Tab-separated table of C-alpha atoms and ligand atoms in Angstrom:
chain	number	residue	atom	x	y	z
A	27	UNK	CA	82.615	-60.086	66.671
A	28	UNK	CA	81.284	-63.431	65.691
A	29	UNK	CA	77.740	-64.286	64.572
A	30	UNK	CA	75.435	-65.581	67.405
A	31	UNK	CA	72.818	-68.288	67.140
A	32	UNK	CA	69.904	-66.096	66.310
A	33	UNK	CA	66.580	-67.225	67.495
A	34	UNK	CA	64.654	-64.246	66.328
A	35	UNK	CA	61.044	-64.748	65.249
A	36	UNK	CA	61.549	-62.479	62.113
A	37	UNK	CA	63.266	-60.849	60.507
A	38	UNK	CA	65.187	-64.039	61.250
A	39	UNK	CA	68.425	-65.708	60.625
A	40	UNK	CA	69.428	-66.619	57.085
A	41	UNK	CA	71.675	-69.579	55.966
A	42	UNK	CA	75.434	-68.289	56.433
A	43	UNK	CA	76.341	-69.806	53.035
A	44	UNK	CA	73.758	-67.632	51.461
A	45	UNK	CA	74.834	-64.552	53.255
A	46	UNK	CA	78.426	-65.228	52.132
A	47	UNK	CA	77.445	-65.493	48.473
A	48	UNK	CA	75.385	-62.311	48.558
A	49	UNK	CA	78.675	-60.671	50.098
A	50	UNK	CA	80.849	-62.173	47.378
A	51	UNK	CA	78.805	-60.711	44.555
A	52	UNK	CA	77.453	-57.596	46.293
A	53	UNK	CA	79.512	-55.101	44.266
A	54	UNK	CA	79.415	-57.039	40.887
A	55	UNK	CA	76.603	-59.562	40.118
A	56	UNK	CA	76.425	-61.971	37.357
A	57	UNK	CA	78.544	-60.125	34.786
A	58	UNK	CA	76.328	-56.930	34.692
A	59	UNK	CA	78.999	-54.550	36.235
A	60	UNK	CA	76.628	-53.435	38.925
A	61	UNK	CA	75.050	-55.106	42.138
A	62	UNK	CA	71.675	-56.809	41.603
A	63	UNK	CA	70.258	-53.911	43.470
A	64	UNK	CA	71.354	-51.398	40.912
A	65	UNK	CA	69.895	-52.856	37.638
A	66	UNK	CA	66.509	-52.751	36.144
A	67	UNK	CA	63.910	-55.327	36.936
A	68	UNK	CA	62.984	-55.388	33.274
A	69	UNK	CA	66.389	-56.328	32.096
A	70	UNK	CA	67.317	-59.893	30.816
A	71	UNK	CA	69.572	-60.606	33.912
A	72	UNK	CA	66.888	-59.770	36.637
A	73	UNK	CA	64.040	-61.405	34.676
A	74	UNK	CA	66.151	-64.574	34.304
A	75	UNK	CA	66.710	-64.390	38.058
A	76	UNK	CA	62.989	-63.979	38.869
A	77	UNK	CA	62.115	-66.904	36.608
A	78	UNK	CA	64.776	-68.957	38.460
A	79	UNK	CA	63.316	-68.081	41.772
A	80	UNK	CA	59.720	-69.193	40.629
A	81	UNK	CA	61.194	-72.383	39.142
A	82	UNK	CA	63.120	-73.366	42.235
A	83	UNK	CA	60.173	-72.517	44.657
A	84	UNK	CA	57.875	-74.612	42.306
A	85	UNK	CA	60.373	-77.550	42.590
A	86	UNK	CA	60.827	-77.285	46.345
A	87	UNK	CA	56.984	-77.468	46.971
A	88	UNK	CA	56.089	-79.436	43.873
A	89	UNK	CA	53.683	-76.699	42.677
A	90	UNK	CA	51.632	-77.759	39.791
A	91	UNK	CA	50.708	-75.584	36.761
A	92	UNK	CA	47.212	-75.102	38.246
A	93	UNK	CA	48.811	-72.535	40.589
A	94	UNK	CA	50.212	-69.028	39.790
A	95	UNK	CA	53.425	-67.974	41.823
A	96	UNK	CA	53.373	-64.430	42.824
A	97	UNK	CA	56.039	-62.323	44.434
A	98	UNK	CA	54.308	-59.403	46.135
A	99	UNK	CA	55.024	-56.617	48.765
A	100	UNK	CA	53.209	-55.221	51.693
A	101	UNK	CA	54.036	-57.906	54.100
A	102	UNK	CA	51.480	-60.685	55.161
A	103	UNK	CA	49.521	-57.858	56.922
A	104	UNK	CA	48.573	-56.223	53.668
A	105	UNK	CA	47.173	-59.648	52.438
A	106	UNK	CA	44.777	-59.626	55.355
A	107	UNK	CA	42.980	-56.755	53.184
A	108	UNK	CA	43.884	-57.916	49.855
A	109	UNK	CA	42.533	-61.548	50.427
A	110	UNK	CA	38.941	-60.455	50.806
A	111	UNK	CA	39.260	-57.844	48.172
A	112	UNK	CA	40.329	-60.439	45.609
A	113	UNK	CA	38.433	-63.464	46.550
A	114	UNK	CA	35.191	-62.159	47.789
A	115	UNK	CA	32.352	-60.155	46.815
A	116	UNK	CA	31.692	-56.838	48.888
A	117	UNK	CA	29.950	-58.007	52.120
A	118	UNK	CA	30.267	-61.778	51.252
A	119	UNK	CA	30.969	-64.201	54.030
A	120	UNK	CA	34.509	-65.390	54.730
A	121	UNK	CA	35.106	-67.903	57.369
A	122	UNK	CA	38.052	-67.807	59.954
A	123	UNK	CA	39.541	-70.192	62.298
A	124	UNK	CA	41.282	-68.312	65.139
A	125	UNK	CA	44.069	-70.119	66.839
A	126	UNK	CA	46.358	-67.078	67.946
A	127	UNK	CA	47.341	-63.646	67.332
A	128	UNK	CA	47.855	-63.549	63.611
A	129	UNK	CA	44.707	-65.380	62.700
A	130	UNK	CA	42.803	-63.078	65.052
A	131	UNK	CA	44.198	-60.043	63.252
A	132	UNK	CA	43.277	-61.511	59.876
A	133	UNK	CA	39.607	-61.546	60.820
A	134	UNK	CA	39.767	-58.050	62.160
A	135	UNK	CA	41.167	-56.570	59.074
A	136	UNK	CA	38.960	-58.771	56.698
A	137	UNK	CA	35.970	-57.129	58.379
A	138	UNK	CA	36.366	-53.935	56.331
A	139	UNK	CA	35.621	-55.740	53.141
A	140	UNK	CA	33.552	-59.006	53.928
A	141	UNK	CA	31.211	-60.409	56.530
A	142	UNK	CA	34.197	-61.807	58.466
A	143	UNK	CA	32.879	-64.767	60.485
A	144	UNK	CA	34.684	-66.711	63.234
A	145	UNK	CA	33.994	-70.509	62.464
A	146	UNK	CA	35.968	-71.432	65.436
A	147	UNK	CA	38.059	-69.669	68.167
A	148	UNK	CA	40.484	-71.551	70.403
A	149	UNK	CA	40.056	-68.814	73.048
A	150	UNK	CA	43.182	-69.646	74.850
A	151	UNK	CA	45.789	-69.953	72.114
A	152	UNK	CA	47.360	-73.363	73.051
A	153	UNK	CA	45.306	-75.620	70.820
A	154	UNK	CA	43.381	-76.061	67.739
A	155	UNK	CA	39.630	-76.493	67.965
A	156	UNK	CA	38.461	-79.875	66.770
A	157	UNK	CA	37.478	-79.868	63.009
A	158	UNK	CA	33.888	-81.234	63.908
A	159	UNK	CA	33.221	-78.197	65.974
A	160	UNK	CA	33.938	-75.648	63.292
A	161	UNK	CA	30.713	-73.773	62.240
A	162	UNK	CA	31.391	-73.382	58.738
A	163	UNK	CA	29.130	-71.160	56.406
A	164	UNK	CA	27.616	-72.721	53.191
A	165	UNK	CA	28.083	-69.311	51.367
A	166	UNK	CA	31.499	-68.363	52.478
A	167	UNK	CA	34.070	-67.193	49.825
A	168	UNK	CA	36.960	-69.149	51.480
A	169	UNK	CA	38.062	-70.424	54.965
A	170	UNK	CA	41.122	-68.659	56.367
A	171	UNK	CA	43.532	-70.231	58.840
A	172	UNK	CA	47.152	-69.407	60.074
A	173	UNK	CA	49.161	-72.518	59.483
A	174	UNK	CA	51.541	-71.741	62.240
A	175	UNK	CA	50.953	-68.963	64.957
A	176	UNK	CA	54.411	-67.482	65.301
A	177	UNK	CA	53.669	-66.010	68.843
A	178	UNK	CA	51.662	-68.722	70.317
A	179	UNK	CA	53.506	-71.631	68.773
A	180	UNK	CA	50.494	-73.417	67.472
A	181	UNK	CA	50.771	-75.165	64.153
A	182	UNK	CA	48.405	-77.074	61.886
A	183	UNK	CA	50.229	-80.240	61.283
A	184	UNK	CA	48.251	-80.787	58.061
A	185	UNK	CA	45.534	-78.965	55.877
A	186	UNK	CA	42.080	-79.480	57.423
A	187	UNK	CA	39.801	-81.620	55.555
A	188	UNK	CA	36.185	-81.418	54.064
A	189	UNK	CA	35.862	-77.740	53.778
A	190	UNK	CA	32.836	-76.207	51.771
A	191	UNK	CA	35.019	-73.376	50.312
A	192	UNK	CA	38.865	-73.090	49.249
A	193	UNK	CA	41.322	-73.042	52.050
A	194	UNK	CA	43.408	-69.831	52.338
A	195	UNK	CA	46.374	-70.137	54.822
A	196	UNK	CA	48.972	-67.773	56.310
A	197	UNK	CA	52.094	-69.840	56.001
A	198	UNK	CA	54.369	-66.935	57.021
A	199	UNK	CA	56.430	-68.606	59.571
A	200	UNK	CA	56.224	-72.194	58.298
A	201	UNK	CA	56.484	-72.221	54.625
A	202	UNK	CA	59.346	-74.284	53.369
A	203	UNK	CA	59.903	-75.980	56.711
A	204	UNK	CA	58.709	-79.370	55.499
A	205	UNK	CA	56.904	-80.822	52.667
A	206	UNK	CA	53.242	-79.867	52.198
A	207	UNK	CA	50.539	-80.949	49.659
A	208	UNK	CA	49.734	-77.599	47.919
A	209	UNK	CA	46.766	-79.152	46.173
A	210	UNK	CA	44.966	-79.177	49.626
A	211	UNK	CA	44.998	-75.284	49.420
A	212	UNK	CA	43.357	-72.576	47.408
A	213	UNK	CA	45.795	-70.016	48.371
A	214	UNK	CA	49.008	-69.992	50.416
A	215	UNK	CA	50.869	-66.688	51.397
A	216	UNK	CA	53.963	-65.927	53.413
A	217	UNK	CA	55.854	-62.940	54.384
A	218	UNK	CA	59.434	-63.794	53.557
A	219	UNK	CA	61.346	-62.654	56.622
A	220	UNK	CA	61.412	-66.144	58.367
A	221	UNK	CA	62.333	-69.007	56.145
A	222	UNK	CA	62.476	-67.202	52.658
A	223	UNK	CA	64.714	-64.228	52.815
A	224	UNK	CA	64.753	-60.494	53.865
A	225	UNK	CA	61.594	-58.421	54.606
A	226	UNK	CA	59.919	-56.571	51.844
A	227	UNK	CA	58.741	-59.700	49.930
A	228	UNK	CA	55.644	-61.815	50.071
A	229	UNK	CA	55.443	-65.302	48.300
A	230	UNK	CA	51.967	-66.340	47.240
A	231	UNK	CA	50.862	-69.658	45.703
A	232	UNK	CA	47.359	-69.170	44.352
A	233	UNK	CA	45.067	-71.653	42.335
A	234	UNK	CA	44.509	-70.025	39.017
A	235	UNK	CA	40.576	-70.506	39.152
A	236	UNK	CA	40.577	-68.248	42.120
A	237	UNK	CA	42.118	-65.471	40.153
A	238	UNK	CA	39.080	-65.465	37.860
A	239	UNK	CA	36.846	-64.304	40.891
A	240	UNK	CA	35.521	-60.695	40.501
A	241	UNK	CA	36.331	-59.797	43.888
A	242	UNK	CA	35.779	-56.139	44.751
A	243	UNK	CA	36.624	-52.790	43.106
A	244	UNK	CA	40.297	-52.208	43.559
A	245	UNK	CA	43.270	-50.620	41.763
A	246	UNK	CA	45.398	-52.863	39.434
A	247	UNK	CA	48.206	-52.794	41.890
A	248	UNK	CA	45.931	-54.597	44.382
A	249	UNK	CA	44.707	-57.376	42.101
A	250	UNK	CA	46.232	-60.690	42.287
A	251	UNK	CA	45.101	-61.463	38.833
A	252	UNK	CA	46.855	-58.448	37.415
A	253	UNK	CA	49.893	-59.384	39.253
A	254	UNK	CA	49.962	-62.860	37.878
A	255	UNK	CA	49.199	-61.674	34.375
A	256	UNK	CA	52.366	-59.308	34.740
A	257	UNK	CA	54.583	-61.896	36.409
A	258	UNK	CA	54.580	-59.886	39.565
A	259	UNK	CA	56.114	-56.879	37.516
A	260	UNK	CA	53.161	-54.658	37.370
A	261	UNK	CA	55.551	-52.233	39.190
A	262	UNK	CA	59.174	-52.480	40.702
A	263	UNK	CA	59.344	-55.542	42.740
A	264	UNK	CA	61.441	-55.937	45.809
A	265	UNK	CA	64.436	-57.026	43.862
A	266	UNK	CA	67.053	-57.617	46.367
A	267	UNK	CA	64.615	-59.674	48.380
A	268	UNK	CA	63.757	-61.743	45.435
A	269	UNK	CA	67.529	-62.206	44.805
A	270	UNK	CA	68.214	-63.424	48.245
A	271	UNK	CA	65.049	-65.658	48.204
A	272	UNK	CA	66.451	-67.274	45.038
A	273	UNK	CA	69.727	-68.077	46.891
A	274	UNK	CA	67.814	-69.508	49.789
A	275	UNK	CA	65.692	-71.679	47.392
A	276	UNK	CA	68.969	-73.009	45.826
A	277	UNK	CA	70.445	-73.575	49.251
A	278	UNK	CA	67.255	-75.667	50.389
A	279	UNK	CA	67.641	-77.803	47.163
A	280	UNK	CA	71.269	-78.494	47.891
A	281	UNK	CA	70.344	-79.501	51.389
A	282	UNK	CA	68.227	-82.231	49.778
A	283	UNK	CA	64.829	-80.250	49.481
A	284	UNK	CA	62.126	-80.218	52.092
A	285	UNK	CA	62.020	-83.801	52.968
A	286	UNK	CA	65.547	-83.612	54.210
A	287	UNK	CA	64.920	-80.060	55.857
A	288	UNK	CA	61.765	-81.306	57.459
A	289	UNK	CA	63.381	-84.246	59.151
A	290	UNK	CA	66.136	-81.969	60.509
A	291	UNK	CA	63.435	-79.525	61.712
A	292	UNK	CA	61.498	-82.318	63.426
A	293	UNK	CA	64.562	-83.334	65.208
A	294	UNK	CA	65.418	-79.891	66.278
A	295	UNK	CA	61.885	-79.259	67.683
A	296	UNK	CA	61.698	-82.765	69.144
A	297	UNK	CA	64.809	-82.184	71.097
A	298	UNK	CA	63.922	-78.725	72.394
A	299	UNK	CA	60.303	-79.793	73.458
A	300	UNK	CA	61.745	-82.891	75.147
A	301	UNK	CA	64.237	-80.540	77.104
A	302	UNK	CA	61.368	-78.357	78.300
A	303	UNK	CA	59.090	-81.232	79.183
A	304	UNK	CA	61.961	-83.075	80.891
A	305	UNK	CA	62.947	-80.082	83.172
A	306	UNK	CA	60.596	-81.207	85.919
A	307	UNK	CA	58.487	-78.058	85.629
A	308	UNK	CA	61.455	-75.576	85.620
A	309	UNK	CA	60.577	-74.712	81.914
A	310	UNK	CA	57.174	-75.067	80.438
A	311	UNK	CA	55.536	-74.841	77.127
A	312	UNK	CA	51.650	-74.761	77.384
A	313	UNK	CA	50.602	-75.902	73.907
A	314	UNK	CA	48.909	-79.136	73.114
A	315	UNK	CA	51.610	-81.493	72.188
A	316	UNK	CA	49.592	-82.440	69.013
A	317	UNK	CA	49.850	-78.979	67.598
A	318	UNK	CA	53.158	-77.692	68.734
A	319	UNK	CA	54.863	-75.627	66.160
A	320	UNK	CA	58.155	-77.013	64.740
A	321	UNK	CA	59.258	-73.377	64.069
A	322	UNK	CA	58.501	-71.217	67.144
A	323	UNK	CA	58.844	-72.590	70.547
A	324	UNK	CA	57.409	-70.289	73.380
A	325	UNK	CA	58.322	-71.301	76.972
A	326	UNK	CA	58.389	-69.931	80.339
A	327	UNK	CA	60.487	-70.482	83.439
A	328	UNK	CA	58.367	-71.423	86.579
A	329	UNK	CA	59.633	-68.213	88.254
A	330	UNK	CA	59.001	-65.047	86.246
A	331	UNK	CA	61.750	-63.183	87.939
A	332	UNK	CA	64.140	-65.550	86.136
A	333	UNK	CA	63.415	-64.475	82.654
A	334	UNK	CA	65.518	-61.342	82.540
A	335	UNK	CA	68.509	-63.167	84.023
A	336	UNK	CA	68.123	-66.105	81.421
A	337	UNK	CA	67.966	-63.565	78.486
A	338	UNK	CA	70.908	-61.658	79.616
A	339	UNK	CA	73.208	-64.668	80.254
A	340	UNK	CA	71.920	-66.318	77.170
A	341	UNK	CA	72.785	-63.301	75.040
A	342	UNK	CA	76.325	-63.297	76.632
A	343	UNK	CA	76.601	-67.017	75.859
A	344	UNK	CA	75.917	-66.296	72.001
A	345	UNK	CA	72.367	-67.296	72.093
A	346	UNK	CA	70.388	-64.197	70.911
A	347	UNK	CA	66.726	-62.850	70.551
A	348	UNK	CA	65.090	-65.434	73.055
A	349	UNK	CA	62.696	-62.774	74.439
A	350	UNK	CA	59.059	-64.081	74.161
A	351	UNK	CA	56.588	-61.737	72.275
A	352	UNK	CA	55.023	-59.172	74.661
A	353	UNK	CA	51.577	-60.598	74.203
A	354	UNK	CA	52.596	-63.893	75.893
A	355	UNK	CA	55.846	-62.888	77.819
A	356	UNK	CA	58.559	-65.406	78.877
A	357	UNK	CA	60.849	-66.722	76.225
A	358	UNK	CA	60.670	-67.983	72.594
A	359	UNK	CA	63.018	-69.914	70.464
A	360	UNK	CA	62.435	-69.599	66.722
A	361	UNK	CA	64.201	-72.376	65.082
A	362	UNK	CA	63.737	-71.779	61.307
A	363	UNK	CA	65.639	-73.499	58.581
A	364	UNK	CA	68.738	-71.502	58.895
A	365	UNK	CA	69.112	-72.688	62.641
A	366	UNK	CA	71.617	-75.501	62.671
A	367	UNK	CA	71.042	-78.391	65.024
A	368	UNK	CA	74.229	-77.333	66.834
A	369	UNK	CA	72.464	-74.020	67.699
A	370	UNK	CA	69.449	-75.984	69.177
A	371	UNK	CA	71.901	-78.155	71.055
A	372	UNK	CA	73.762	-75.062	72.458
A	373	UNK	CA	70.474	-73.722	73.544
A	374	UNK	CA	69.496	-77.005	75.308
A	375	UNK	CA	72.872	-77.103	77.063
A	376	UNK	CA	72.536	-73.609	78.212
A	377	UNK	CA	69.036	-74.338	79.582
A	378	UNK	CA	70.236	-77.248	81.538
A	379	UNK	CA	73.168	-75.170	82.945
A	380	UNK	CA	70.819	-72.300	83.768
A	381	UNK	CA	68.547	-74.529	85.708
A	382	UNK	CA	71.214	-76.266	87.448
A	383	UNK	CA	72.341	-72.804	88.849
A	384	UNK	CA	68.864	-71.477	89.463
A	385	UNK	CA	66.788	-74.604	90.205
B	419	LIG	N1	51.430	-63.672	59.874
B	419	LIG	C1	52.257	-64.265	60.659
B	419	LIG	C2	52.095	-65.766	60.955
B	419	LIG	C3	53.387	-63.626	61.180
B	419	LIG	O1	54.152	-64.332	61.838
B	419	LIG	C4	53.554	-62.275	60.842
B	419	LIG	C5	54.677	-61.565	61.218
B	419	LIG	N2	55.540	-61.877	62.372
B	419	LIG	C6	52.556	-61.556	60.126
B	419	LIG	C7	51.455	-62.389	59.564
B	419	LIG	C8	52.724	-60.196	59.664
B	419	LIG	O2	53.771	-60.112	58.808
B	419	LIG	P1	54.242	-58.693	58.183
B	419	LIG	O3	54.909	-57.904	59.315
B	419	LIG	O4	55.208	-59.044	56.995
B	419	LIG	O5	53.044	-57.892	57.698
């Protein structure tokens, strides 16, 4: 068996060099005579690792000291509940811009704790409503967006401007894919299992003044401020996920950091969208070209009956996990940082060949 080009939306492909390093030191890590999974998170070796992970993440994203970096658990989904609990008073307003499945889910979950308002809703998730049309509240605790809709393939290319409240963004499927200006956000959060590492870890970057908000009655374990005060070690963190994330951060720095990675990702996405748009209608991506995702490319074949054959033949050709999410059907290629340009080229070659045989 050889490893396939893996287009999974998440858990997703990890850089092969990272997996090889993890394999090489799985039984005996860093001179501690045990694997990294088998030692205390309170020991000097693991504490040093966690500090290195935070240092490298800060370096990659140029995160200033005005922000705390947290390594949490519970997935991005748990943050849909913890955000309102930590940032808003009970029943206070929180504005949401809905551009797809995940931002819709965030509003629904926040509704248990706040007056979760929809400031704008794209309706059909192929575009982002124009900023002047957003109906933002003067009294909102924050404005929530999903930076990149993993299922619908709609991505904010930048942080929206002129907001009356701090911007909170779900970066699950796009963090570390290109440089961003962290200072434009109040809080950034991301489940790890796309561009960061294995599932079980959530990375959060939060402006420290927001940690001073009273929020709502909650246990310490649900408090971002408590987590920040305890360096995310209020309880046992996801140690193996943090270890792998640390290897991924080091790998990204070796690749030249996010400027270099962003250029590569722009080339990958550009080539794939060009192949879809240039197929004469055989393949189609419905998203407004101005907001197409660099990471998740959903597309359909003009004849629905061909999807099953495409998936089976692609899989046999070493191109795996191209099935679209059931909410939209069709196909989806997730082309995160670990997908090499050669993988995207192989997919494009297969698509041309498939069209020639079935067009
Ligand atoms: N937000 C986005 C943008 C996602 O892509 C996902 C998962 N695919 C989630 C939230 C939910 O993440 P989790 O399963 O880690 O809770």
